[in-house]
C-alpha positions as protocol buffer text, in pm:
chain_id: "A"
residue {
  index: 1
  type: UNK
  ca { x: 3618 y: -6502 z: 5781 }
}
residue {
  index: 2
  type: UNK
  ca { x: 3519 y: -6161 z: 5867 }
}
residue {
  index: 3
  type: UNK
  ca { x: 3748 y: -6010 z: 5609 }
}
residue {
  index: 4
  type: UNK
  ca { x: 3668 y: -6240 z: 5345 }
}
residue {
  index: 5
  type: UNK
  ca { x: 3300 y: -6170 z: 5370 }
}
residue {
  index: 6
  type: UNK
  ca { x: 3405 y: -5746 z: 5387 }
}
residue {
  index: 7
  type: UNK
  ca { x: 3599 y: -5800 z: 5087 }
}
residue {
  index: 8
  type: UNK
  ca { x: 3320 y: -5983 z: 4886 }
}
residue {
  index: 9
  type: UNK
  ca { x: 3055 y: -5687 z: 5006 }
}
residue {
  index: 10
  type: UNK
  ca { x: 3302 y: -5463 z: 4914 }
}
residue {
  index: 11
  type: UNK
  ca { x: 3371 y: -5616 z: 4567 }
}
residue {
  index: 12
  type: UNK
  ca { x: 2985 y: -5648 z: 4519 }
}
residue {
  index: 13
  type: UNK
  ca { x: 2966 y: -5270 z: 4617 }
}
residue {
  index: 14
  type: UNK
  ca { x: 3205 y: -5189 z: 4330 }
}
residue {
  index: 15
  type: UNK
  ca { x: 3036 y: -5396 z: 4098 }
}
residue {
  index: 16
  type: UNK
  ca { x: 2692 y: -5222 z: 4163 }
}
residue {
  index: 17
  type: UNK
  ca { x: 2852 y: -4872 z: 4136 }
}
residue {
  index: 18
  type: UNK
  ca { x: 2999 y: -4976 z: 3805 }
}
residue {
  index: 19
  type: UNK
  ca { x: 2655 y: -5102 z: 3696 }
}
residue {
  index: 20
  type: UNK
  ca { x: 2494 y: -4792 z: 3822 }
}
residue {
  index: 21
  type: UNK
  ca { x: 2757 y: -4614 z: 3607 }
}
residue {
  index: 22
  type: UNK
  ca { x: 2699 y: -4798 z: 3302 }
}
residue {
  index: 23
  type: UNK
  ca { x: 2304 y: -4748 z: 3358 }
}
residue {
  index: 24
  type: UNK
  ca { x: 2336 y: -4404 z: 3414 }
}
residue {
  index: 25
  type: UNK
  ca { x: 2564 y: -4349 z: 3101 }
}
residue {
  index: 26
  type: UNK
  ca { x: 2318 y: -4575 z: 2894 }
}
residue {
  index: 27
  type: UNK
  ca { x: 2005 y: -4343 z: 3025 }
}
residue {
  index: 28
  type: UNK
  ca { x: 2183 y: -4013 z: 2938 }
}
residue {
  index: 29
  type: UNK
  ca { x: 2262 y: -4150 z: 2605 }
}
residue {
  index: 30
  type: UNK
  ca { x: 1879 y: -4270 z: 2531 }
}
residue {
  index: 31
  type: UNK
  ca { x: 1782 y: -3914 z: 2682 }
}
residue {
  index: 32
  type: UNK
  ca { x: 2042 y: -3741 z: 2417 }
}
residue {
  index: 33
  type: UNK
  ca { x: 1933 y: -3971 z: 2135 }
}
residue {
  index: 34
  type: UNK
  ca { x: 1531 y: -3887 z: 2244 }
}
residue {
  index: 35
  type: UNK
  ca { x: 1592 y: -3494 z: 2251 }
}
residue {
  index: 36
  type: UNK
  ca { x: 1785 y: -3535 z: 1928 }
}
residue {
  index: 37
  type: UNK
  ca { x: 1505 y: -3718 z: 1755 }
}
residue {
  index: 38
  type: UNK
  ca { x: 1265 y: -3438 z: 1859 }
}
residue {
  index: 39
  type: UNK
  ca { x: 1492 y: -3156 z: 1768 }
}
residue {
  index: 40
  type: UNK
  ca { x: 1476 y: -3335 z: 1419 }
}
residue {
  index: 41
  type: UNK
  ca { x: 1125 y: -3388 z: 1423 }
}
residue {
  index: 42
  type: UNK
  ca { x: 1074 y: -3011 z: 1509 }
}
residue {
  index: 43
  type: UNK
  ca { x: 1303 y: -2900 z: 1228 }
}
residue {
  index: 44
  type: UNK
  ca { x: 1067 y: -3107 z: 978 }
}
residue {
  index: 45
  type: UNK
  ca { x: 772 y: -2967 z: 1097 }
}
residue {
  index: 46
  type: UNK
  ca { x: 921 y: -2613 z: 1063 }
}
residue {
  index: 47
  type: UNK
  ca { x: 1027 y: -2694 z: 698 }
}
residue {
  index: 48
  type: UNK
  ca { x: 679 y: -2826 z: 618 }
}
residue {
  index: 49
  type: UNK
  ca { x: 531 y: -2499 z: 801 }
}
residue {
  index: 50
  type: UNK
  ca { x: 765 y: -2292 z: 568 }
}
residue {
  index: 51
  type: UNK
  ca { x: 673 y: -2471 z: 247 }
}
residue {
  index: 52
  type: UNK
  ca { x: 298 y: -2432 z: 347 }
}
residue {
  index: 53
  type: UNK
  ca { x: 352 y: -2047 z: 421 }
}
residue {
  index: 54
  type: UNK
  ca { x: 513 y: -2008 z: 85 }
}
residue {
  index: 55
  type: UNK
  ca { x: 256 y: -2143 z: -63 }
}
residue {
  index: 56
  type: UNK
  ca { x: -25 y: -1939 z: 138 }
}
residue {
  index: 57
  type: UNK
  ca { x: 195 y: -1615 z: 43 }
}
residue {
  index: 58
  type: UNK
  ca { x: 218 y: -1699 z: -360 }
}
residue {
  index: 59
  type: UNK
  ca { x: -168 y: -1822 z: -410 }
}
residue {
  index: 60
  type: UNK
  ca { x: -374 y: -1658 z: -147 }
}
residue {
  index: 61
  type: UNK
  ca { x: -215 y: -1314 z: -52 }
}
residue {
  index: 62
  type: UNK
  ca { x: -196 y: -1103 z: -405 }
}
residue {
  index: 63
  type: UNK
  ca { x: 152 y: -1026 z: -526 }
}
residue {
  index: 64
  type: UNK
  ca { x: 160 y: -663 z: -618 }
}
residue {
  index: 65
  type: UNK
  ca { x: 366 y: -540 z: -944 }
}
residue {
  index: 66
  type: UNK
  ca { x: 485 y: -198 z: -907 }
}
residue {
  index: 67
  type: UNK
  ca { x: 617 y: 38 z: -1181 }
}
residue {
  index: 68
  type: UNK
  ca { x: 914 y: 299 z: -1107 }
}
residue {
  index: 69
  type: UNK
  ca { x: 986 y: 554 z: -1325 }
}
residue {
  index: 70
  type: UNK
  ca { x: 1316 y: 743 z: -1166 }
}
residue {
  index: 71
  type: UNK
  ca { x: 1636 y: 865 z: -1375 }
}
residue {
  index: 72
  type: UNK
  ca { x: 1846 y: 883 z: -1061 }
}
residue {
  index: 73
  type: UNK
  ca { x: 2007 y: 518 z: -1014 }
}
residue {
  index: 74
  type: UNK
  ca { x: 2065 y: 550 z: -653 }
}
residue {
  index: 75
  type: UNK
  ca { x: 1722 y: 647 z: -593 }
}
residue {
  index: 76
  type: UNK
  ca { x: 1570 y: 391 z: -810 }
}
residue {
  index: 77
  type: UNK
  ca { x: 1780 y: 88 z: -624 }
}
residue {
  index: 78
  type: UNK
  ca { x: 1686 y: 232 z: -322 }
}
residue {
  index: 79
  type: UNK
  ca { x: 1337 y: 206 z: -408 }
}
residue {
  index: 80
  type: UNK
  ca { x: 1343 y: -119 z: -564 }
}
residue {
  index: 81
  type: UNK
  ca { x: 1523 y: -301 z: -297 }
}
residue {
  index: 82
  type: UNK
  ca { x: 1266 y: -146 z: -43 }
}
residue {
  index: 83
  type: UNK
  ca { x: 988 y: -262 z: -239 }
}
residue {
  index: 84
  type: UNK
  ca { x: 1091 y: -600 z: -311 }
}
residue {
  index: 85
  type: UNK
  ca { x: 1181 y: -644 z: 83 }
}
residue {
  index: 86
  type: UNK
  ca { x: 840 y: -575 z: 140 }
}
residue {
  index: 87
  type: UNK
  ca { x: 688 y: -824 z: -87 }
}
residue {
  index: 88
  type: UNK
  ca { x: 621 y: -628 z: -410 }
}
residue {
  index: 89
  type: UNK
  ca { x: 761 y: -704 z: -771 }
}
residue {
  index: 90
  type: UNK
  ca { x: 909 y: -414 z: -924 }
}
residue {
  index: 91
  type: UNK
  ca { x: 1009 y: -309 z: -1265 }
}
residue {
  index: 92
  type: UNK
  ca { x: 1237 y: 7 z: -1325 }
}
residue {
  index: 93
  type: UNK
  ca { x: 1259 y: 271 z: -1603 }
}
residue {
  index: 94
  type: UNK
  ca { x: 1507 y: 530 z: -1588 }
}
residue {
  index: 95
  type: UNK
  ca { x: 1319 y: 788 z: -1836 }
}
residue {
  index: 96
  type: UNK
  ca { x: 998 y: 876 z: -1917 }
}
residue {
  index: 97
  type: UNK
  ca { x: 957 y: 717 z: -2256 }
}
residue {
  index: 98
  type: UNK
  ca { x: 1076 y: 378 z: -2147 }
}
residue {
  index: 99
  type: UNK
  ca { x: 833 y: 391 z: -1857 }
}
residue {
  index: 100
  type: UNK
  ca { x: 551 y: 454 z: -2070 }
}
residue {
  index: 101
  type: UNK
  ca { x: 670 y: 152 z: -2305 }
}
residue {
  index: 102
  type: UNK
  ca { x: 704 y: -92 z: -2002 }
}
residue {
  index: 103
  type: UNK
  ca { x: 355 y: 35 z: -1865 }
}
residue {
  index: 104
  type: UNK
  ca { x: 207 y: -69 z: -2221 }
}
residue {
  index: 105
  type: UNK
  ca { x: 363 y: -380 z: -2235 }
}
residue {
  index: 106
  type: UNK
  ca { x: 331 y: -531 z: -1913 }
}
residue {
  index: 107
  type: UNK
  ca { x: 39 y: -491 z: -1606 }
}
residue {
  index: 108
  type: UNK
  ca { x: 100 y: -332 z: -1312 }
}
residue {
  index: 109
  type: UNK
  ca { x: -108 y: -276 z: -1019 }
}
residue {
  index: 110
  type: UNK
  ca { x: 84 y: 89 z: -921 }
}
residue {
  index: 111
  type: UNK
  ca { x: 310 y: 349 z: -1077 }
}
residue {
  index: 112
  type: UNK
  ca { x: 567 y: 575 z: -883 }
}
residue {
  index: 113
  type: UNK
  ca { x: 708 y: 832 z: -1095 }
}
residue {
  index: 114
  type: UNK
  ca { x: 933 y: 1118 z: -1078 }
}
residue {
  index: 115
  type: UNK
  ca { x: 844 y: 1440 z: -1258 }
}
residue {
  index: 116
  type: UNK
  ca { x: 1194 y: 1575 z: -1415 }
}
residue {
  index: 117
  type: UNK
  ca { x: 1255 y: 1277 z: -1636 }
}
residue {
  index: 118
  type: UNK
  ca { x: 1458 y: 1242 z: -1974 }
}
residue {
  index: 119
  type: UNK
  ca { x: 1267 y: 1193 z: -2304 }
}
residue {
  index: 120
  type: UNK
  ca { x: 930 y: 1252 z: -2109 }
}
residue {
  index: 121
  type: UNK
  ca { x: 835 y: 1445 z: -1791 }
}
residue {
  index: 122
  type: UNK
  ca { x: 636 y: 1315 z: -1536 }
}
residue {
  index: 123
  type: UNK
  ca { x: 311 y: 1519 z: -1610 }
}
residue {
  index: 124
  type: UNK
  ca { x: 314 y: 1410 z: -1987 }
}
residue {
  index: 125
  type: UNK
  ca { x: 383 y: 1035 z: -1881 }
}
residue {
  index: 126
  type: UNK
  ca { x: 92 y: 1058 z: -1605 }
}
residue {
  index: 127
  type: UNK
  ca { x: -175 y: 1169 z: -1888 }
}
residue {
  index: 128
  type: UNK
  ca { x: -40 y: 910 z: -2119 }
}
residue {
  index: 129
  type: UNK
  ca { x: -77 y: 642 z: -1842 }
}
residue {
  index: 130
  type: UNK
  ca { x: -419 y: 783 z: -1796 }
}
residue {
  index: 131
  type: UNK
  ca { x: -546 y: 728 z: -2175 }
}
residue {
  index: 132
  type: UNK
  ca { x: -439 y: 364 z: -2112 }
}
residue {
  index: 133
  type: UNK
  ca { x: -601 y: 304 z: -1774 }
}
residue {
  index: 134
  type: UNK
  ca { x: -789 y: 524 z: -1613 }
}
residue {
  index: 135
  type: UNK
  ca { x: -802 y: 355 z: -1267 }
}
residue {
  index: 136
  type: UNK
  ca { x: -451 y: 257 z: -1182 }
}
residue {
  index: 137
  type: UNK
  ca { x: -298 y: 452 z: -888 }
}
residue {
  index: 138
  type: UNK
  ca { x: -13 y: 681 z: -971 }
}
residue {
  index: 139
  type: UNK
  ca { x: 180 y: 804 z: -714 }
}
residue {
  index: 140
  type: UNK
  ca { x: 466 y: 1121 z: -761 }
}
residue {
  index: 141
  type: UNK
  ca { x: 782 y: 1130 z: -603 }
}
residue {
  index: 142
  type: UNK
  ca { x: 972 y: 1403 z: -680 }
}
residue {
  index: 143
  type: UNK
  ca { x: 1165 y: 1692 z: -530 }
}
residue {
  index: 144
  type: UNK
  ca { x: 926 y: 1946 z: -643 }
}
residue {
  index: 145
  type: UNK
  ca { x: 769 y: 2038 z: -358 }
}
residue {
  index: 146
  type: UNK
  ca { x: 561 y: 2397 z: -451 }
}
residue {
  index: 147
  type: UNK
  ca { x: 184 y: 2382 z: -424 }
}
residue {
  index: 148
  type: UNK
  ca { x: 169 y: 2473 z: -795 }
}
residue {
  index: 149
  type: UNK
  ca { x: 369 y: 2159 z: -877 }
}
residue {
  index: 150
  type: UNK
  ca { x: 156 y: 1967 z: -651 }
}
residue {
  index: 151
  type: UNK
  ca { x: -181 y: 2111 z: -815 }
}
residue {
  index: 152
  type: UNK
  ca { x: 3 y: 2010 z: -1167 }
}
residue {
  index: 153
  type: UNK
  ca { x: 29 y: 1659 z: -1060 }
}
residue {
  index: 154
  type: UNK
  ca { x: -335 y: 1615 z: -961 }
}
residue {
  index: 155
  type: UNK
  ca { x: -428 y: 1780 z: -1267 }
}
residue {
  index: 156
  type: UNK
  ca { x: -236 y: 1538 z: -1468 }
}
residue {
  index: 157
  type: UNK
  ca { x: -392 y: 1229 z: -1295 }
}
residue {
  index: 158
  type: UNK
  ca { x: -191 y: 1154 z: -985 }
}
residue {
  index: 159
  type: UNK
  ca { x: -368 y: 998 z: -709 }
}
residue {
  index: 160
  type: UNK
  ca { x: -103 y: 1094 z: -478 }
}
residue {
  index: 161
  type: UNK
  ca { x: 205 y: 1315 z: -436 }
}
residue {
  index: 162
  type: UNK
  ca { x: 553 y: 1270 z: -216 }
}
residue {
  index: 163
  type: UNK
  ca { x: 851 y: 1538 z: -186 }
}
residue {
  index: 164
  type: UNK
  ca { x: 1178 y: 1413 z: -150 }
}
residue {
  index: 165
  type: UNK
  ca { x: 1362 y: 1354 z: 68 }
}
residue {
  index: 166
  type: UNK
  ca { x: 1090 y: 1084 z: 186 }
}
residue {
  index: 167
  type: UNK
  ca { x: 1054 y: 852 z: 463 }
}
residue {
  index: 168
  type: UNK
  ca { x: 1025 y: 486 z: 330 }
}
residue {
  index: 169
  type: UNK
  ca { x: 778 y: 372 z: 599 }
}
residue {
  index: 170
  type: UNK
  ca { x: 544 y: 666 z: 484 }
}
residue {
  index: 171
  type: UNK
  ca { x: 585 y: 572 z: 125 }
}
residue {
  index: 172
  type: UNK
  ca { x: 495 y: 226 z: 204 }
}
residue {
  index: 173
  type: UNK
  ca { x: 188 y: 320 z: 404 }
}
residue {
  index: 174
  type: UNK
  ca { x: 88 y: 535 z: 102 }
}
residue {
  index: 175
  type: UNK
  ca { x: 127 y: 252 z: -131 }
}
residue {
  index: 176
  type: UNK
  ca { x: -89 y: 8 z: 92 }
}
residue {
  index: 177
  type: UNK
  ca { x: -364 y: 296 z: 112 }
}
residue {
  index: 178
  type: UNK
  ca { x: -344 y: 318 z: -266 }
}
residue {
  index: 179
  type: UNK
  ca { x: -352 y: -52 z: -345 }
}
residue {
  index: 180
  type: UNK
  ca { x: -632 y: -106 z: -107 }
}
residue {
  index: 181
  type: UNK
  ca { x: -835 y: 122 z: -273 }
}
residue {
  index: 182
  type: UNK
  ca { x: -759 y: 39 z: -628 }
}
residue {
  index: 183
  type: UNK
  ca { x: -874 y: -312 z: -528 }
}
residue {
  index: 184
  type: UNK
  ca { x: -1210 y: -162 z: -392 }
}
residue {
  index: 185
  type: UNK
  ca { x: -1242 y: 19 z: -723 }
}
residue {
  index: 186
  type: UNK
  ca { x: -1225 y: -291 z: -887 }
}
residue {
  index: 187
  type: UNK
  ca { x: -1568 y: -418 z: -729 }
}
residue {
  index: 188
  type: UNK
  ca { x: -1899 y: -401 z: -882 }
}
residue {
  index: 189
  type: UNK
  ca { x: -2017 y: -36 z: -874 }
}
residue {
  index: 190
  type: UNK
  ca { x: -2353 y: 107 z: -903 }
}
residue {
  index: 191
  type: UNK
  ca { x: -2403 y: 293 z: -1266 }
}
residue {
  index: 192
  type: UNK
  ca { x: -2448 y: 603 z: -1098 }
}
residue {
  index: 193
  type: UNK
  ca { x: -2495 y: 874 z: -808 }
}
residue {
  index: 194
  type: UNK
  ca { x: -2687 y: 1155 z: -805 }
}
residue {
  index: 195
  type: UNK
  ca { x: -2784 y: 1458 z: -614 }
}
residue {
  index: 196
  type: UNK
  ca { x: -3054 y: 1737 z: -702 }
}
residue {
  index: 197
  type: UNK
  ca { x: -2961 y: 1770 z: -1100 }
}
residue {
  index: 198
  type: UNK
  ca { x: -2603 y: 1674 z: -1087 }
}
residue {
  index: 199
  type: UNK
  ca { x: -2543 y: 1301 z: -1212 }
}
residue {
  index: 200
  type: UNK
  ca { x: -2226 y: 1073 z: -1186 }
}
residue {
  index: 201
  type: UNK
  ca { x: -2173 y: 790 z: -1420 }
}
residue {
  index: 202
  type: UNK
  ca { x: -1972 y: 586 z: -1201 }
}
residue {
  index: 203
  type: UNK
  ca { x: -1874 y: 353 z: -1483 }
}
residue {
  index: 204
  type: UNK
  ca { x: -1771 y: 583 z: -1740 }
}
residue {
  index: 205
  type: UNK
  ca { x: -1656 y: 855 z: -1504 }
}
residue {
  index: 206
  type: UNK
  ca { x: -1869 y: 1104 z: -1666 }
}
residue {
  index: 207
  type: UNK
  ca { x: -2036 y: 1418 z: -1474 }
}
residue {
  index: 208
  type: UNK
  ca { x: -2356 y: 1600 z: -1584 }
}
residue {
  index: 209
  type: UNK
  ca { x: -2580 y: 1881 z: -1435 }
}
residue {
  index: 210
  type: UNK
  ca { x: -2928 y: 1963 z: -1563 }
}
residue {
  index: 211
  type: UNK
  ca { x: -2831 y: 1704 z: -1840 }
}
residue {
  index: 212
  type: UNK
  ca { x: -2505 y: 1942 z: -1964 }
}
residue {
  index: 213
  type: UNK
  ca { x: -2190 y: 1754 z: -1970 }
}
residue {
  index: 214
  type: UNK
  ca { x: -1922 y: 1869 z: -1735 }
}
residue {
  index: 215
  type: UNK
  ca { x: -1544 y: 1801 z: -1815 }
}
residue {
  index: 216
  type: UNK
  ca { x: -1373 y: 1738 z: -1477 }
}
residue {
  index: 217
  type: UNK
  ca { x: -1001 y: 1627 z: -1416 }
}
residue {
  index: 218
  type: UNK
  ca { x: -904 y: 1300 z: -1243 }
}
residue {
  index: 219
  type: UNK
  ca { x: -881 y: 1477 z: -895 }
}
residue {
  index: 220
  type: UNK
  ca { x: -1184 y: 1733 z: -957 }
}
residue {
  index: 221
  type: UNK
  ca { x: -1382 y: 1407 z: -1026 }
}
residue {
  index: 222
  type: UNK
  ca { x: -1260 y: 1242 z: -697 }
}
residue {
  index: 223
  type: UNK
  ca { x: -1305 y: 1540 z: -494 }
}
residue {
  index: 224
  type: UNK
  ca { x: -1696 y: 1581 z: -617 }
}
residue {
  index: 225
  type: UNK
  ca { x: -1774 y: 1214 z: -595 }
}
residue {
  index: 226
  type: UNK
  ca { x: -1647 y: 1232 z: -232 }
}
residue {
  index: 227
  type: UNK
  ca { x: -1880 y: 1533 z: -163 }
}
residue {
  index: 228
  type: UNK
  ca { x: -2154 y: 1373 z: -323 }
}
residue {
  index: 229
  type: UNK
  ca { x: -2106 y: 1052 z: -154 }
}
residue {
  index: 230
  type: UNK
  ca { x: -2095 y: 1274 z: 179 }
}
residue {
  index: 231
  type: UNK
  ca { x: -2390 y: 1512 z: 95 }
}
residue {
  index: 232
  type: UNK
  ca { x: -2510 y: 1742 z: 357 }
}
residue {
  index: 233
  type: UNK
  ca { x: -2204 y: 1672 z: 602 }
}
residue {
  index: 234
  type: UNK
  ca { x: -1965 y: 1962 z: 629 }
}
residue {
  index: 235
  type: UNK
  ca { x: -1631 y: 1801 z: 525 }
}
residue {
  index: 236
  type: UNK
  ca { x: -1339 y: 1958 z: 701 }
}
residue {
  index: 237
  type: UNK
  ca { x: -987 y: 2034 z: 493 }
}
residue {
  index: 238
  type: UNK
  ca { x: -812 y: 1744 z: 678 }
}
residue {
  index: 239
  type: UNK
  ca { x: -1085 y: 1509 z: 615 }
}
residue {
  index: 240
  type: UNK
  ca { x: -1079 y: 1583 z: 258 }
}
residue {
  index: 241
  type: UNK
  ca { x: -713 y: 1562 z: 222 }
}
residue {
  index: 242
  type: UNK
  ca { x: -694 y: 1228 z: 404 }
}
residue {
  index: 243
  type: UNK
  ca { x: -965 y: 1084 z: 180 }
}
residue {
  index: 244
  type: UNK
  ca { x: -949 y: 1225 z: -138 }
}
residue {
  index: 245
  type: UNK
  ca { x: -546 y: 1295 z: -148 }
}
residue {
  index: 246
  type: UNK
  ca { x: -459 y: 1002 z: 109 }
}
residue {
  index: 247
  type: UNK
  ca { x: -205 y: 1287 z: 274 }
}
residue {
  index: 248
  type: UNK
  ca { x: -208 y: 1488 z: 601 }
}
residue {
  index: 249
  type: UNK
  ca { x: -349 y: 1867 z: 507 }
}
residue {
  index: 250
  type: UNK
  ca { x: -50 y: 2108 z: 546 }
}
residue {
  index: 251
  type: UNK
  ca { x: -159 y: 2411 z: 679 }
}
residue {
  index: 252
  type: UNK
  ca { x: 78 y: 2625 z: 471 }
}
residue {
  index: 253
  type: UNK
  ca { x: -74 y: 2540 z: 145 }
}
residue {
  index: 254
  type: UNK
  ca { x: -431 y: 2629 z: 9 }
}
residue {
  index: 255
  type: UNK
  ca { x: -481 y: 2315 z: -275 }
}
residue {
  index: 256
  type: UNK
  ca { x: -805 y: 2205 z: -128 }
}
residue {
  index: 257
  type: UNK
  ca { x: -929 y: 2555 z: -163 }
}
residue {
  index: 258
  type: UNK
  ca { x: -789 y: 2596 z: -521 }
}
residue {
  index: 259
  type: UNK
  ca { x: -1004 y: 2245 z: -631 }
}
residue {
  index: 260
  type: UNK
  ca { x: -1285 y: 2364 z: -462 }
}
residue {
  index: 261
  type: UNK
  ca { x: -1285 y: 2702 z: -669 }
}
residue {
  index: 262
  type: UNK
  ca { x: -1211 y: 2473 z: -967 }
}
residue {
  index: 263
  type: UNK
  ca { x: -1527 y: 2271 z: -905 }
}
residue {
  index: 264
  type: UNK
  ca { x: -1745 y: 2581 z: -819 }
}
residue {
  index: 265
  type: UNK
  ca { x: -1643 y: 2723 z: -1144 }
}
residue {
  index: 266
  type: UNK
  ca { x: -1754 y: 2409 z: -1323 }
}
residue {
  index: 267
  type: UNK
  ca { x: -2047 y: 2297 z: -1115 }
}
residue {
  index: 268
  type: UNK
  ca { x: -2213 y: 2608 z: -990 }
}
residue {
  index: 269
  type: UNK
  ca { x: -2134 y: 2895 z: -1199 }
}
residue {
  index: 270
  type: UNK
  ca { x: -2385 y: 2830 z: -1453 }
}
residue {
  index: 271
  type: UNK
  ca { x: -2630 y: 2653 z: -1256 }
}
residue {
  index: 272
  type: UNK
  ca { x: -2898 y: 2711 z: -983 }
}
residue {
  index: 273
  type: UNK
  ca { x: -2911 y: 2614 z: -673 }
}
residue {
  index: 274
  type: UNK
  ca { x: -2551 y: 2646 z: -587 }
}
residue {
  index: 275
  type: UNK
  ca { x: -2447 y: 2328 z: -430 }
}
residue {
  index: 276
  type: UNK
  ca { x: -2106 y: 2367 z: -296 }
}
residue {
  index: 277
  type: UNK
  ca { x: -2076 y: 2596 z: 18 }
}
residue {
  index: 278
  type: UNK
  ca { x: -1818 y: 2718 z: 257 }
}
residue {
  index: 279
  type: UNK
  ca { x: -1872 y: 2680 z: 640 }
}
residue {
  index: 280
  type: UNK
  ca { x: -1626 y: 2958 z: 774 }
}
residue {
  index: 281
  type: UNK
  ca { x: -1390 y: 2779 z: 1019 }
}
residue {
  index: 282
  type: UNK
  ca { x: -1536 y: 2440 z: 952 }
}
residue {
  index: 283
  type: UNK
  ca { x: -1469 y: 2311 z: 604 }
}
residue {
  index: 284
  type: UNK
  ca { x: -1716 y: 2262 z: 289 }
}
residue {
  index: 285
  type: UNK
  ca { x: -2066 y: 2103 z: 251 }
}
residue {
  index: 286
  type: UNK
  ca { x: -2235 y: 1996 z: -52 }
}
residue {
  index: 287
  type: UNK
  ca { x: -2616 y: 2061 z: -18 }
}
residue {
  index: 288
  type: UNK
  ca { x: -2890 y: 2235 z: -217 }
}
residue {
  index: 289
  type: UNK
  ca { x: -3073 y: 2366 z: 71 }
}
residue {
  index: 290
  type: UNK
  ca { x: -2847 y: 2669 z: 135 }
}
C-alpha cells in the first residue's frame, strides 16, 4: 500500500515536472516573441526617423552647390568625393573655359578654382566670374604659393587662397566660413557706410571720398570696409588676416602691408586728413583724429 502511494506520488511529481518544463518552454517562447516584436517595432521607428531626417535635411538644411575647376583628374576626383561626402552638390570643369560656361549656365553657391588651367587661367576666369556675379565666394586652390601669386589672386577677385598640398579638413572649414559669409551678405544691408568724408555704397560697392569716385579691387574694398566698420580701433595683422582673408596670418609674408599701402595710395594720397595710420608693433587704424 505504501509502495503504491509512493509510486503515485512519484508519478505526480514527474507529471508536475513535465508540466513545469512545458510552462517554462512556453514562457521562453512568449518572451522571445515579445522581444522580437519589440525589435521589429524599434526597427520601424528607426525607419520613420531616418525618413523624417532625410526630409529635414533636404528641405530645412540648405544643399549648397559648388563648382570645381581643376585640370588634374586625380585632384578633381578627390575634391568631388570629399565634398559630396560632406553633403555638397558638386560640378567639375577641367579647363577654365569650360568652368566659365558651366558658371554661366548653372547656379552655384561657391567656386573652387586652380590657377594654372588650360584655355583660360584662374586669374582670368575669376575676373570673368566677377563680371557675372560680384558676390559669389571664390576660393583659389593652387600650387602657386608665392606672395605675388596670392596678391594677383586677390586682385582678380578671389575671397580666399589655399596652397597645395592641402588638408581637406582645413579646406572644408574655409568653405563653411565662405558660405556663411555669403549668406550673411545676402541679407538686407544699409545703403551706405561713411566715415569723415569717405562714403561706401554697400549696394553698388562703390567708394567715394569728398565726392570723388575711387576704384578699388574686390580685396581692397573688403579691407577698407572692415576698417571703416571698425573705425578708431587698432586692427592687428592677425585680425585682418582672419576677418578679411579668412586665413591665419603668415609672418613670412607681407601681403597685408601691401594692401594697406594700396589703400593709402587711393584713399589718402590726394586727400586730407589722412585716415589710414600705422601703430608700430600693433597694427593699423582708420581714424581722422591723428
